[in-house]
Amino acid sequence: MRIYISGPITNDPNYLSNFDRAEQYLTDKGYEVVNPAKVNENLPKTFTHDEYMEVSIAELKCCDAIYLLKGWEYSKGAKAEAEYAIFNNYKIYSEGKCGEL
């Protein structure tokens, strides 16, 4: 199963380590992981939030499930990703919750 990591990025100085930690956790469990934080790091710094989200949603569309990091509900982008996942009947998992893998 391919799983997409979603969580707060904007204004979180630790977002790369948070996403990397989740990627390692999910990889260790045998999942193929899509880490948008890594992809976004390689995009032009002039991208707007909406442009980053277009790329992120395209990545999410290639996945079967979403893994929501702690604090996702306070992130405009992560909420949009979660809504997309819900609308499209993805498997949804949350870090630190009963839905954790």
Coordinates of C-alpha atoms in Angstrom, one line a residue:
M1 CA 0.0 0.0 0.0
R2 CA 1.2 3.5 -0.8
I3 CA 0.7 6.0 2.0
Y4 CA 0.9 9.8 1.9
I5 CA 2.2 11.8 4.9
S6 CA 0.2 14.9 5.8
G7 CA 0.9 17.4 8.5
P8 CA 1.8 21.0 9.3
I9 CA 4.6 22.5 7.3
T10 CA 4.2 26.3 7.2
N11 CA 5.6 28.0 10.3
D12 CA 6.9 24.7 11.7
P13 CA 10.7 24.8 11.9
N14 CA 10.8 21.0 12.7
Y15 CA 8.5 19.9 9.8
L16 CA 11.3 18.1 7.9
S17 CA 12.3 16.0 10.9
N18 CA 8.6 15.3 11.7
F19 CA 8.0 14.0 8.2
D20 CA 11.2 12.1 8.1
R21 CA 10.4 10.4 11.4
A22 CA 7.0 9.4 10.1
E23 CA 8.5 8.2 6.8
Q24 CA 10.9 5.9 8.7
Y25 CA 8.1 4.6 10.9
L26 CA 5.9 3.8 7.9
T27 CA 8.7 2.3 5.9
D28 CA 9.6 0.1 8.8
K29 CA 6.0 -1.2 8.7
G30 CA 6.4 -2.1 5.1
Y31 CA 4.6 0.7 3.4
E32 CA 5.6 2.6 0.3
V33 CA 5.7 6.2 1.5
V34 CA 5.1 9.5 -0.2
N35 CA 6.8 12.3 1.8
P36 CA 5.6 15.6 0.3
A37 CA 8.0 17.6 2.6
K38 CA 10.9 16.1 0.6
V39 CA 9.4 16.9 -2.8
N40 CA 8.4 20.4 -1.7
E41 CA 12.0 21.1 -0.6
N42 CA 13.1 20.7 -4.2
L43 CA 10.5 23.0 -5.7
P44 CA 11.2 26.6 -6.5
K45 CA 11.1 28.8 -3.4
T46 CA 8.9 31.2 -5.4
F47 CA 6.0 28.7 -5.4
T48 CA 2.9 30.0 -3.7
H49 CA 1.0 28.0 -1.1
D50 CA -1.6 27.1 -3.7
E51 CA 1.1 25.9 -6.1
Y52 CA 2.6 23.7 -3.4
M53 CA -0.8 22.3 -2.7
E54 CA -1.4 21.5 -6.4
V55 CA 1.8 19.3 -6.3
S56 CA 0.8 17.8 -2.9
I57 CA -2.7 16.8 -4.0
A58 CA -1.2 15.3 -7.2
E59 CA 1.0 13.2 -5.0
L60 CA -1.9 12.2 -2.7
K61 CA -3.9 11.1 -5.8
C62 CA -1.2 8.4 -6.4
C63 CA -1.7 6.9 -2.9
D64 CA -4.1 4.5 -1.2
A65 CA -4.0 6.0 2.3
I66 CA -3.1 9.1 4.3
Y67 CA -1.2 9.3 7.5
L68 CA -2.0 12.5 9.5
L69 CA 0.7 13.9 11.7
K70 CA 0.0 15.5 15.1
G71 CA -1.4 19.0 14.6
W72 CA -2.7 18.3 11.1
E73 CA -6.0 19.9 12.1
Y74 CA -4.4 23.3 12.5
S75 CA -2.9 23.3 9.0
K76 CA -4.9 24.6 6.1
G77 CA -3.0 22.4 3.7
A78 CA -3.3 19.2 5.8
K79 CA -7.0 19.8 6.3
A80 CA -7.5 20.1 2.5
E81 CA -5.5 16.8 2.1
A82 CA -7.6 15.1 4.7
E83 CA -10.8 16.3 3.1
Y84 CA -9.7 15.0 -0.2
A85 CA -8.8 11.6 1.4
I86 CA -12.2 11.4 3.1
F87 CA -14.1 12.4 0.0
N88 CA -12.3 9.7 -2.0
N89 CA -12.6 6.9 0.6
Y90 CA -8.9 6.6 1.4
K91 CA -7.7 4.7 4.4
I92 CA -7.0 7.3 7.1
Y93 CA -4.5 6.9 9.9
S94 CA -3.4 9.4 12.5
E95 CA -0.2 9.7 14.5
G96 CA -0.6 9.0 18.1
K97 CA -4.3 8.0 17.8
C98 CA -6.2 4.7 17.8
G99 CA -6.0 4.8 14.0
E100 CA -2.2 4.5 14.1
L101 CA -0.7 1.7 12.0

